[in-house]
Tab-separated table of C-alpha atoms and ligand atoms in Angstrom:
chain	number	residue	atom	x	y	z
S	1	MET	CA	138.451	47.409	118.163
S	2	PRO	CA	136.786	47.032	121.701
S	3	GLU	CA	134.096	49.091	120.882
S	4	ALA	CA	133.534	46.849	117.518
S	5	LYS	CA	133.761	43.404	119.881
S	6	SER	CA	131.011	45.069	122.028
S	7	ASN	CA	128.612	45.602	118.948
S	8	ALA	CA	128.838	41.937	117.396
S	9	ASP	CA	127.975	40.922	121.085
S	10	ALA	CA	125.510	42.960	121.377
S	11	LEU	CA	124.046	42.019	118.119
S	12	LEU	CA	124.785	37.821	119.057
S	13	LYS	CA	123.229	38.858	122.610
S	14	SER	CA	119.701	40.241	121.032
S	15	VAL	CA	119.950	36.775	118.334
S	16	MET	CA	119.909	34.642	121.412
S	17	ASP	CA	117.534	36.697	123.245
S	18	ASN	CA	115.104	36.653	119.855
S	19	LYS	CA	115.313	32.219	120.307
S	20	THR	CA	111.758	32.407	122.060
S	21	PRO	CA	109.171	29.830	121.637
S	22	GLU	CA	106.982	33.473	121.825
S	23	SER	CA	109.002	34.527	118.874
S	24	TYR	CA	108.819	31.595	116.608
S	25	SER	CA	107.111	31.422	113.865
S	26	PRO	CA	106.209	28.195	112.429
S	27	GLY	CA	106.013	28.272	108.609
S	28	LEU	CA	107.139	31.851	108.771
S	29	GLU	CA	103.710	32.294	108.958
S	30	GLY	CA	103.497	36.584	109.671
S	31	VAL	CA	107.071	36.996	108.860
S	32	VAL	CA	108.229	39.740	106.854
S	33	ALA	CA	110.721	38.503	104.807
S	34	ALA	CA	111.619	40.414	101.916
S	35	LYS	CA	110.557	44.368	100.360
S	36	SER	CA	108.768	44.321	97.248
S	37	LYS	CA	106.857	46.246	95.126
S	38	LEU	CA	105.441	43.760	92.846
S	39	CYS	CA	102.717	42.796	93.799
S	40	SER	CA	100.451	42.803	97.257
S	41	ILE	CA	97.729	40.973	98.885
S	42	ASP	CA	94.460	42.128	101.054
S	43	GLY	CA	94.027	38.613	101.961
S	44	ALA	CA	90.774	39.774	104.303
S	45	ALA	CA	89.399	41.538	101.532
S	46	GLY	CA	90.667	38.602	99.162
S	47	LYS	CA	92.359	41.519	96.336
S	48	LEU	CA	95.127	41.118	94.927
S	49	TYR	CA	97.171	44.015	93.086
S	50	TYR	CA	100.349	43.595	90.023
S	51	MET	CA	102.113	46.762	90.913
S	52	GLY	CA	98.812	48.452	92.469
S	53	TYR	CA	96.522	47.685	89.418
S	54	PRO	CA	93.798	45.525	90.823
S	55	ILE	CA	93.636	41.874	89.041
S	56	GLU	CA	89.933	42.182	87.774
S	57	GLU	CA	91.505	45.433	86.085
S	58	VAL	CA	94.542	43.354	84.774
S	59	VAL	CA	92.352	40.602	83.276
S	60	ASN	CA	89.271	42.409	82.010
S	61	GLY	CA	90.944	44.464	80.444
S	62	SER	CA	92.544	41.848	78.973
S	63	ALA	CA	95.877	42.512	79.437
S	64	THR	CA	97.819	39.487	77.993
S	65	TYR	CA	101.277	37.371	79.627
S	66	GLU	CA	103.916	39.152	77.786
S	67	GLU	CA	102.223	42.593	78.635
S	68	VAL	CA	102.691	41.914	82.814
S	69	ALA	CA	105.265	40.154	82.199
S	70	TYR	CA	107.337	43.037	81.064
S	71	LEU	CA	105.096	45.189	83.752
S	72	PHE	CA	107.296	42.862	86.459
S	73	TRP	CA	110.327	43.227	84.735
S	74	HIS	CA	110.994	47.093	84.172
S	75	GLY	CA	108.229	48.140	86.793
S	76	ARG	CA	105.720	49.763	84.379
S	77	LEU	CA	103.008	48.899	81.306
S	78	PRO	CA	104.719	48.780	77.873
S	79	ASN	CA	103.445	51.423	75.077
S	80	VAL	CA	102.502	49.819	71.921
S	81	LYS	CA	105.444	50.272	70.434
S	82	GLU	CA	107.068	48.927	73.157
S	83	LEU	CA	105.061	45.964	73.742
S	84	GLU	CA	105.054	44.943	69.615
S	85	ALA	CA	108.783	44.789	70.040
S	86	PHE	CA	109.328	42.866	73.544
S	87	LYS	CA	106.999	40.136	72.256
S	88	ASP	CA	109.069	40.177	69.024
S	89	GLU	CA	112.166	39.360	71.061
S	90	PHE	CA	110.411	36.944	73.569
S	91	SER	CA	109.141	34.478	70.651
S	92	LYS	CA	113.193	34.198	68.963
S	93	LEU	CA	114.167	33.208	72.364
S	94	ARG	CA	111.566	29.360	71.913
S	95	THR	CA	113.833	27.279	69.875
S	96	LEU	CA	116.423	25.377	72.652
S	97	PRO	CA	120.031	24.363	71.982
S	98	GLN	CA	120.080	20.914	70.272
S	99	GLN	CA	122.473	19.161	73.143
S	100	VAL	CA	119.099	20.310	75.689
S	101	MET	CA	116.751	18.607	73.546
S	102	ASP	CA	119.388	15.465	72.613
S	103	PHE	CA	119.034	15.733	76.623
S	104	ILE	CA	115.275	15.640	77.165
S	105	LYS	CA	114.746	12.826	75.165
S	106	LEU	CA	116.933	10.869	77.794
S	107	LEU	CA	115.003	11.551	80.289
S	108	PRO	CA	112.686	7.999	81.366
S	109	HIS	CA	109.139	8.996	79.818
S	110	THR	CA	107.437	8.101	83.448
S	111	CYS	CA	109.585	10.967	84.815
S	112	HIS	CA	106.960	13.709	86.253
S	113	PRO	CA	106.837	16.819	83.805
S	114	MET	CA	107.914	18.462	87.497
S	115	ASP	CA	110.807	16.445	87.753
S	116	ALA	CA	111.614	17.151	84.218
S	117	LEU	CA	111.199	21.004	84.377
S	118	ARG	CA	113.185	21.387	87.150
S	119	THR	CA	116.446	19.642	85.893
S	120	ILE	CA	115.972	21.295	82.255
S	121	VAL	CA	116.297	24.167	83.938
S	122	SER	CA	119.052	23.146	85.603
S	123	LEU	CA	120.624	21.857	82.987
S	124	LEU	CA	120.037	25.522	80.542
S	125	ALA	CA	122.884	26.659	82.710
S	126	ALA	CA	125.640	24.544	81.472
S	127	PHE	CA	124.654	26.425	78.102
S	128	ASP	CA	125.032	30.092	79.045
S	129	HIS	CA	128.280	31.259	78.763
S	130	ASN	CA	127.598	34.692	79.696
S	131	PRO	CA	129.957	35.025	82.631
S	132	GLU	CA	128.223	38.622	82.689
S	133	ARG	CA	126.482	39.287	86.352
S	134	SER	CA	125.246	42.655	85.748
S	135	PRO	CA	120.989	42.895	85.801
S	136	GLU	CA	121.361	43.824	82.489
S	137	ALA	CA	122.295	40.243	81.879
S	138	ASN	CA	120.682	38.464	84.361
S	139	LEU	CA	117.472	40.286	83.228
S	140	ASN	CA	118.413	38.376	79.768
S	141	ARG	CA	118.165	35.456	81.932
S	142	ALA	CA	115.066	36.018	83.117
S	143	ILE	CA	113.173	36.272	79.968
S	144	ALA	CA	115.136	33.346	78.446
S	145	LEU	CA	114.060	31.133	80.878
S	146	THR	CA	110.366	32.884	80.764
S	147	VAL	CA	109.910	31.721	77.336
S	148	ARG	CA	111.633	28.363	77.298
S	149	PHE	CA	109.559	26.872	79.930
S	150	PRO	CA	106.646	26.432	77.209
S	151	THR	CA	109.457	24.778	74.938
S	152	ILE	CA	110.910	21.904	77.621
S	153	VAL	CA	107.472	21.205	79.287
S	154	ALA	CA	105.809	20.734	75.428
S	155	ALA	CA	108.838	18.831	73.919
S	156	PHE	CA	108.846	16.628	77.311
S	157	HIS	CA	104.875	16.061	76.745
S	158	ARG	CA	105.699	14.752	73.009
S	159	LEU	CA	108.608	12.826	73.643
S	160	ARG	CA	107.343	10.330	76.495
S	161	GLN	CA	104.469	9.965	73.918
S	162	ASN	CA	107.131	8.949	71.095
S	163	GLN	CA	105.752	12.433	68.921
S	164	THR	CA	108.068	14.363	67.644
S	165	PRO	CA	108.743	17.734	69.290
S	166	VAL	CA	106.370	21.010	67.302
S	167	GLU	CA	109.190	23.964	65.804
S	168	PRO	CA	107.722	26.713	68.233
S	169	ASP	CA	105.580	29.786	66.036
S	170	PRO	CA	107.318	32.871	66.146
S	171	LYS	CA	103.642	34.410	65.183
S	172	LEU	CA	101.846	32.915	67.831
S	173	SER	CA	101.542	34.442	71.297
S	174	HIS	CA	102.904	32.941	74.689
S	175	ALA	CA	99.914	31.097	75.623
S	176	ALA	CA	98.801	30.348	72.537
S	177	ASN	CA	102.488	28.542	71.267
S	178	PHE	CA	102.474	26.460	74.444
S	179	LEU	CA	99.199	25.251	73.255
S	180	TYR	CA	100.533	24.447	69.838
S	181	MET	CA	103.361	23.447	70.767
S	182	LEU	CA	101.741	20.546	73.049
S	183	PHE	CA	99.364	19.553	70.770
S	184	GLY	CA	100.330	20.279	67.293
S	185	GLU	CA	97.198	22.214	66.117
S	186	LYS	CA	97.018	25.969	66.838
S	187	PRO	CA	94.501	26.606	69.470
S	188	ASP	CA	91.502	28.766	68.328
S	189	ASP	CA	91.118	31.928	69.885
S	190	THR	CA	89.088	31.730	72.455
S	191	THR	CA	91.141	28.901	74.118
S	192	ALA	CA	94.202	30.985	72.981
S	193	LYS	CA	92.517	33.971	75.570
S	194	VAL	CA	91.320	30.866	77.992
S	195	MET	CA	94.903	29.828	78.674
S	196	ASP	CA	96.625	33.654	78.429
S	197	VAL	CA	94.123	34.122	81.278
S	198	ALA	CA	95.564	31.869	83.397
S	199	MET	CA	98.856	32.430	82.607
S	200	VAL	CA	98.480	36.074	83.893
S	201	LEU	CA	96.291	34.855	86.851
S	202	HIS	CA	99.412	32.664	88.034
S	203	LEU	CA	102.182	35.019	86.933
S	204	ASP	CA	102.789	36.397	90.355
S	205	HIS	CA	101.887	35.994	93.943
S	206	GLU	CA	104.061	39.013	96.626
S	207	MET	CA	105.979	36.269	98.668
S	208	ASN	CA	104.785	32.469	98.203
S	209	ALA	CA	106.591	29.647	98.918
S	210	SER	CA	108.511	29.149	95.400
S	211	THR	CA	109.152	32.580	95.051
S	212	PHE	CA	110.613	32.959	98.450
S	213	SER	CA	112.559	29.570	98.198
S	214	SER	CA	114.175	31.214	95.403
S	215	LEU	CA	114.884	34.486	97.095
S	216	VAL	CA	116.610	32.226	99.411
S	217	THR	CA	118.965	30.964	97.239
S	218	ALA	CA	119.609	33.999	95.151
S	219	SER	CA	120.747	35.871	98.319
S	220	THR	CA	123.587	33.431	98.653
S	221	LEU	CA	124.602	34.584	95.335
S	222	SER	CA	124.666	31.602	93.326
S	223	ASP	CA	122.353	32.710	90.168
S	224	MET	CA	119.019	33.067	87.834
S	225	TYR	CA	119.232	28.908	87.318
S	226	SER	CA	119.896	27.329	90.445
S	227	ALA	CA	116.752	30.148	92.200
S	228	ILE	CA	114.064	29.257	89.687
S	229	SER	CA	115.561	25.500	89.658
S	230	ALA	CA	114.556	26.072	93.496
S	231	GLY	CA	111.478	27.576	92.593
S	232	VAL	CA	110.381	24.779	90.252
S	233	GLY	CA	111.050	21.911	92.887
S	234	THR	CA	108.948	23.961	95.597
S	235	LEU	CA	106.255	24.762	93.274
S	236	LYS	CA	105.843	20.803	92.673
S	237	GLY	CA	104.286	19.783	96.422
S	238	PRO	CA	100.225	19.472	96.655
S	239	LEU	CA	100.466	22.528	99.011
S	240	HIS	CA	101.232	24.999	96.490
S	241	GLY	CA	101.147	24.675	92.715
S	242	GLY	CA	100.825	20.591	93.003
S	243	ALA	CA	97.129	21.127	94.247
S	244	ASN	CA	95.625	22.025	90.109
S	245	GLU	CA	96.714	18.178	89.883
S	246	ALA	CA	95.552	17.072	93.002
S	247	VAL	CA	92.167	18.714	92.253
S	248	LEU	CA	91.142	17.174	89.712
S	249	LYS	CA	92.249	13.725	90.521
S	250	MET	CA	89.325	14.292	93.818
S	251	LEU	CA	86.682	15.449	91.210
S	252	LEU	CA	87.301	12.690	89.211
S	253	GLU	CA	87.426	9.961	91.761
S	254	ILE	CA	84.073	11.820	93.185
S	255	GLY	CA	82.291	11.204	90.230
S	256	ASP	CA	79.041	13.013	90.967
S	257	PRO	CA	77.721	16.309	92.157
S	258	ALA	CA	75.257	14.079	94.296
S	259	ARG	CA	78.420	12.555	96.485
S	260	VAL	CA	79.922	15.835	97.313
S	261	GLU	CA	78.363	16.345	100.393
S	262	THR	CA	79.460	12.391	102.193
S	263	TYR	CA	83.034	12.568	100.189
S	264	VAL	CA	83.526	15.931	102.141
S	265	ASP	CA	81.966	14.792	105.153
S	266	ASP	CA	84.276	11.497	105.344
S	267	ALA	CA	87.760	13.717	103.945
S	268	LEU	CA	87.246	16.124	107.048
S	269	ALA	CA	86.169	13.511	109.673
S	270	LYS	CA	89.541	12.246	108.549
S	271	LYS	CA	91.198	15.205	109.236
S	272	LYS	CA	91.866	15.552	105.184
S	273	LYS	CA	92.060	18.680	103.611
S	274	ILE	CA	90.010	19.327	100.399
S	275	MET	CA	92.682	20.262	97.688
S	276	GLY	CA	91.996	23.573	96.209
S	277	PHE	CA	90.280	25.214	99.229
S	278	GLY	CA	92.322	27.702	101.944
S	279	HIS	CA	95.040	30.104	101.751
S	280	ARG	CA	97.469	31.443	103.377
S	281	MET	CA	96.977	34.406	102.788
S	282	TYR	CA	93.123	34.688	102.041
S	283	LYS	CA	90.698	34.250	104.932
S	284	ALA	CA	88.111	34.832	101.626
S	285	TYR	CA	87.612	34.028	98.546
S	286	ASP	CA	90.643	34.525	96.170
S	287	PRO	CA	89.684	36.707	93.329
S	288	ARG	CA	92.036	34.847	91.118
S	289	ALA	CA	89.238	31.619	91.850
S	290	ARG	CA	86.703	33.928	91.307
S	291	LEU	CA	87.744	35.145	87.909
S	292	LEU	CA	88.480	31.684	86.459
S	293	LYS	CA	85.493	29.644	88.305
S	294	GLU	CA	83.708	32.133	85.210
S	295	TYR	CA	85.575	30.586	82.031
S	296	ALA	CA	85.636	26.878	83.777
S	297	ARG	CA	81.983	27.811	83.128
S	298	ARG	CA	82.252	29.260	80.134
S	299	ALA	CA	84.413	26.222	78.965
S	300	SER	CA	82.246	24.240	80.481
S	301	GLU	CA	79.341	24.322	78.792
S	302	LYS	CA	79.968	23.168	76.212
S	303	THR	CA	81.116	20.714	76.930
S	304	LYS	CA	80.855	16.920	78.176
S	305	ALA	CA	83.642	18.657	81.628
S	306	SER	CA	80.534	20.184	82.717
S	307	ARG	CA	79.996	17.518	85.305
S	308	LEU	CA	82.957	18.560	86.692
S	309	PHE	CA	81.687	22.058	86.929
S	310	GLN	CA	78.711	21.076	88.700
S	311	ILE	CA	80.840	18.535	90.993
S	312	THR	CA	83.272	22.010	92.108
S	313	GLU	CA	80.221	24.384	92.613
S	314	ARG	CA	79.037	21.536	94.861
S	315	ILE	CA	82.485	20.794	96.593
S	316	GLU	CA	82.872	24.652	96.810
S	317	GLU	CA	78.755	25.217	98.356
S	318	VAL	CA	79.274	22.284	101.126
S	319	MET	CA	82.902	23.774	102.099
S	320	ILE	CA	82.084	27.215	102.689
S	321	GLN	CA	79.167	26.250	104.139
S	322	LYS	CA	81.453	24.070	106.324
S	323	LYS	CA	84.741	25.497	106.545
S	324	GLY	CA	83.707	29.529	105.937
S	325	LYS	CA	83.549	30.487	109.304
S	326	GLN	CA	87.223	29.272	109.757
S	327	GLY	CA	88.459	31.222	106.471
S	328	ILE	CA	88.306	28.129	104.401
S	329	PHE	CA	87.728	29.572	100.516
S	330	PRO	CA	88.092	27.865	97.308
S	331	ASN	CA	91.846	28.633	96.178
S	332	VAL	CA	93.599	29.799	92.986
S	333	ASP	CA	93.636	25.888	92.062
S	334	LEU	CA	90.146	24.950	92.260
S	335	TYR	CA	88.747	25.971	89.087
S	336	SER	CA	92.023	26.252	86.871
S	337	GLY	CA	92.262	22.265	86.470
S	338	ILE	CA	88.421	22.055	85.036
S	339	ILE	CA	89.807	24.948	82.081
S	340	TYR	CA	93.009	22.495	81.215
S	341	HIS	CA	91.171	19.295	81.789
S	342	GLN	CA	88.602	20.779	78.054
S	343	MET	CA	91.846	21.928	76.635
S	344	GLY	CA	92.299	17.679	76.734
S	345	ILE	CA	95.824	18.763	78.369
S	346	PRO	CA	96.563	15.929	81.286
S	347	THR	CA	96.060	16.235	84.725
S	348	ASP	CA	100.601	15.848	85.123
S	349	ILE	CA	100.738	18.734	83.270
S	350	PHE	CA	98.616	21.029	85.380
S	351	THR	CA	101.735	22.787	88.045
S	352	PRO	CA	104.181	22.799	84.843
S	353	ILE	CA	101.321	25.265	83.265
S	354	PHE	CA	101.443	27.112	86.941
S	355	ALA	CA	105.059	27.247	86.459
S	356	ILE	CA	105.190	28.336	83.104
S	357	ALA	CA	103.571	31.426	84.449
S	358	ARG	CA	104.840	31.735	87.803
S	359	VAL	CA	108.781	31.779	86.086
S	360	ALA	CA	107.969	35.507	85.599
S	361	GLY	CA	107.520	36.295	88.918
S	362	TRP	CA	110.369	34.658	90.477
S	363	THR	CA	112.553	35.871	87.839
S	364	ALA	CA	110.900	39.499	88.861
S	365	HIS	CA	111.725	38.766	92.913
S	366	VAL	CA	115.039	37.914	92.341
S	367	LEU	CA	115.852	40.829	89.999
S	368	GLU	CA	114.542	43.309	92.490
S	369	TYR	CA	116.003	41.811	95.723
S	370	TRP	CA	119.740	41.378	94.234
S	371	GLN	CA	119.051	45.430	93.816
S	372	GLU	CA	119.882	45.205	98.252
S	373	ASN	CA	120.795	41.800	98.632
S	374	ARG	CA	120.655	40.364	102.252
S	375	LEU	CA	121.402	36.877	102.791
S	376	PHE	CA	118.987	34.643	104.156
S	377	ARG	CA	119.601	33.156	106.905
S	378	PRO	CA	117.094	32.464	110.259
S	379	ASN	CA	117.535	31.134	113.187
S	380	ALA	CA	115.959	27.780	114.469
S	381	LEU	CA	114.887	27.269	118.477
S	382	TYR	CA	116.565	24.660	120.292
S	383	ILE	CA	114.905	22.200	121.571
S	384	GLY	CA	117.453	19.037	121.597
S	385	PRO	CA	119.396	17.854	125.059
S	386	ALA	CA	121.476	20.598	126.853
S	387	ALA	CA	125.177	20.667	126.457
S	388	ARG	CA	126.310	17.245	128.072
S	389	LYS	CA	129.494	15.359	127.732
S	390	PHE	CA	130.400	13.848	124.235
S	391	PRO	CA	130.608	10.216	125.395
S	392	PRO	CA	133.608	7.648	123.714
S	393	LEU	CA	132.643	5.345	120.903
S	394	ALA	CA	133.433	2.110	123.566
S	395	GLN	CA	131.798	3.886	126.492
S	396	ARG	CA	128.155	3.521	124.431
A	401	LIG	C1	97.145	26.532	101.094
A	401	LIG	C2	97.560	25.781	103.014
A	401	LIG	C3	98.336	24.397	103.111
A	401	LIG	C4	97.955	26.961	103.501
A	401	LIG	O1	97.248	26.583	104.704
A	401	LIG	P1	98.348	27.261	106.246
A	401	LIG	O2	98.175	28.912	106.150
A	401	LIG	O3	99.403	26.184	106.381
A	401	LIG	O4	96.935	26.632	107.660
A	401	LIG	P2	97.057	25.080	108.475
A	401	LIG	O5	96.870	24.189	106.726
A	401	LIG	O6	97.776	25.280	108.969
A	401	LIG	O7	95.089	24.826	108.045
A	401	LIG	C5	94.533	25.592	109.280
A	401	LIG	C6	93.772	24.800	109.529
A	401	LIG	O8	92.384	25.093	108.665
A	401	LIG	C7	91.888	23.551	107.929
A	401	LIG	N1	92.508	23.632	106.673
A	401	LIG	C8	93.267	24.429	105.613
A	401	LIG	N2	93.256	24.030	104.229
A	401	LIG	C9	91.953	23.125	104.252
A	401	LIG	C10	91.382	22.625	103.456
A	401	LIG	N3	92.068	22.422	101.602
A	401	LIG	N4	90.738	21.404	104.013
A	401	LIG	C11	89.990	21.424	105.401
A	401	LIG	N5	90.849	22.187	105.820
A	401	LIG	C12	91.352	23.035	105.567
A	401	LIG	C13	93.846	22.758	108.670
A	401	LIG	O9	92.799	21.869	109.004
A	401	LIG	C14	93.434	23.359	110.343
A	401	LIG	O10	92.660	23.079	110.868
A	401	LIG	P3	92.610	23.164	112.544
A	401	LIG	O11	92.861	23.828	113.209
A	401	LIG	O12	91.103	22.548	113.178
A	401	LIG	O13	93.673	21.388	112.542
A	401	LIG	C15	95.877	24.736	103.479
A	401	LIG	O14	94.798	25.170	103.185
A	401	LIG	C16	96.162	23.679	102.148
A	401	LIG	O15	96.604	22.530	102.624
A	401	LIG	N6	95.200	24.009	101.136
A	401	LIG	C17	95.319	22.561	100.706
A	401	LIG	C18	95.869	22.507	99.683
A	401	LIG	C19	95.754	23.163	98.260
A	401	LIG	O16	93.890	23.502	98.107
A	401	LIG	N7	96.910	24.397	97.999
A	401	LIG	C20	96.733	25.286	97.144
A	401	LIG	C21	97.354	26.627	97.882
A	401	LIG	S1	97.322	28.279	96.671
C-alpha cells in the first residue's frame, strides 16, 4: 500500500511539474493526442495520405466515396465483389424513420442546416434500440449515420422551402443520390462525379478540430451519436468547416477581380483573416485545394461562375504574394464553394456537405480510438489568484 501511494504521489507530482508556461501549447498546437493508422499529413511538403495512399492517386484513380469509406472502416480497399455488396448495403439504409422526418418538419425554416443536422444526429440516438456496444454494432452505427447524413440535409432543405422530401434512389451512388434528394432531379454524370470527388477530398484529415472533439466525447465511453453530434457542432465554426460558406460570401462581396487587391489590403490592415487561406498543418499549398481548383476551373468555364473563379484566382495570387512567406496558402475551402455554387447549391448547405463527407472519417477515428480507449483529460495552466481566505457574504 505505501508503494501504491508513493506511485500515485509521483504521478501527481509529474502532472503538477508539467503545468508550466513552457509546457502550455495554446490550441494544443504540436501536441500528439492519439495514435492513428487512418490519415497522415506532411504539412511542409503539402502532402496528404489516406492509409498511405497519396490523395492525388486516390482521386485520379477514380476511387468513389463508398470505396474510401470502406478503406477507413475496414483498414483495406475492397475488391469488386466486396464493393458491390457494400454499396448495396449502403444504399438500403438511406431512409429515415418516419418520426424523425416528422421531427425535421417541426424545425423552424430559419434554422441553419448545420443546427438541423446536429439536432437530428442527436435525435437518431433515441431511435437506436440496440443495447449492443460491440465493435460490430458500432461499425453498423457508423455506416448508418454516414448513409443518413445526406437524407437529413436534403430533407431539411426541401421542407424549409415547403417542398416534399425526395425518396432516396438505391440505384444512385452516395454523391449522386444526395444531389437527387436535394433537387428532385438526377444529376448528370459529370456533376455527380465532381460531388463524389469533393466528398472524397473532405472525408478525413487526421486530428482536425471536429475529429478531436468527437474523440474527446467518445473517450468518456459515451456513444457514437454523442461523439458525432460533437463533431458536427465543432465543424460549424468559420475557422473550420464554416469557412467554405464564408469564402463564397467574400467572393460575392468583392464582385470583381479588379477589386481584389484593395479588399485584401484592407482586410489585412484590419488584422482580418482571409477565408480559405491558412492551415494549422499545411505551411504549403493544401493538396486538396490544388485538386479542387482544377474541378472548379472546368466547372466555371461553361457557367456564370467563371467570374467567381477569376476573383478566387486573383485572391490566391495576391495572398501568396503577401502571405506566402508566412506559410499561408489556399486551403480546401477556397475552391469548394465555387463548385457547389455552380451546381445551384445554396451557400448554407456548403458546410453540411463537408459534414456529409467527414462523418465517415469521424466514425472511423472513433472506432479506432475505442480499440485502445483512454479518457482525454488534459490540464490547465492556472493563472488565477493564489490560495486565499474565502470571505463570508456579509463581509464582502
Ligand atoms: C485555419 C486557421 C484557423 C489556422 O490558423 P492557426 O494555426 O490557428 O494560426 P493563427 O490563426 O494563429 O495564425 C497565425 C498567423 O497567420 C495569420 N493568418 C492565418 N491565417 C490567415 C488568413 N486566412 N488570412 C490572413 N492571415 C492569416 C494570422 O493572422 C497570424 O498572424 P500573426 O502571427 O501576424 O498574428 C487560420 O489559418 C484561419 O483562420 N484561416 C481562415 C479560416 C479558414 O479558411 N479555415 C479553414 C481551414 S481548412
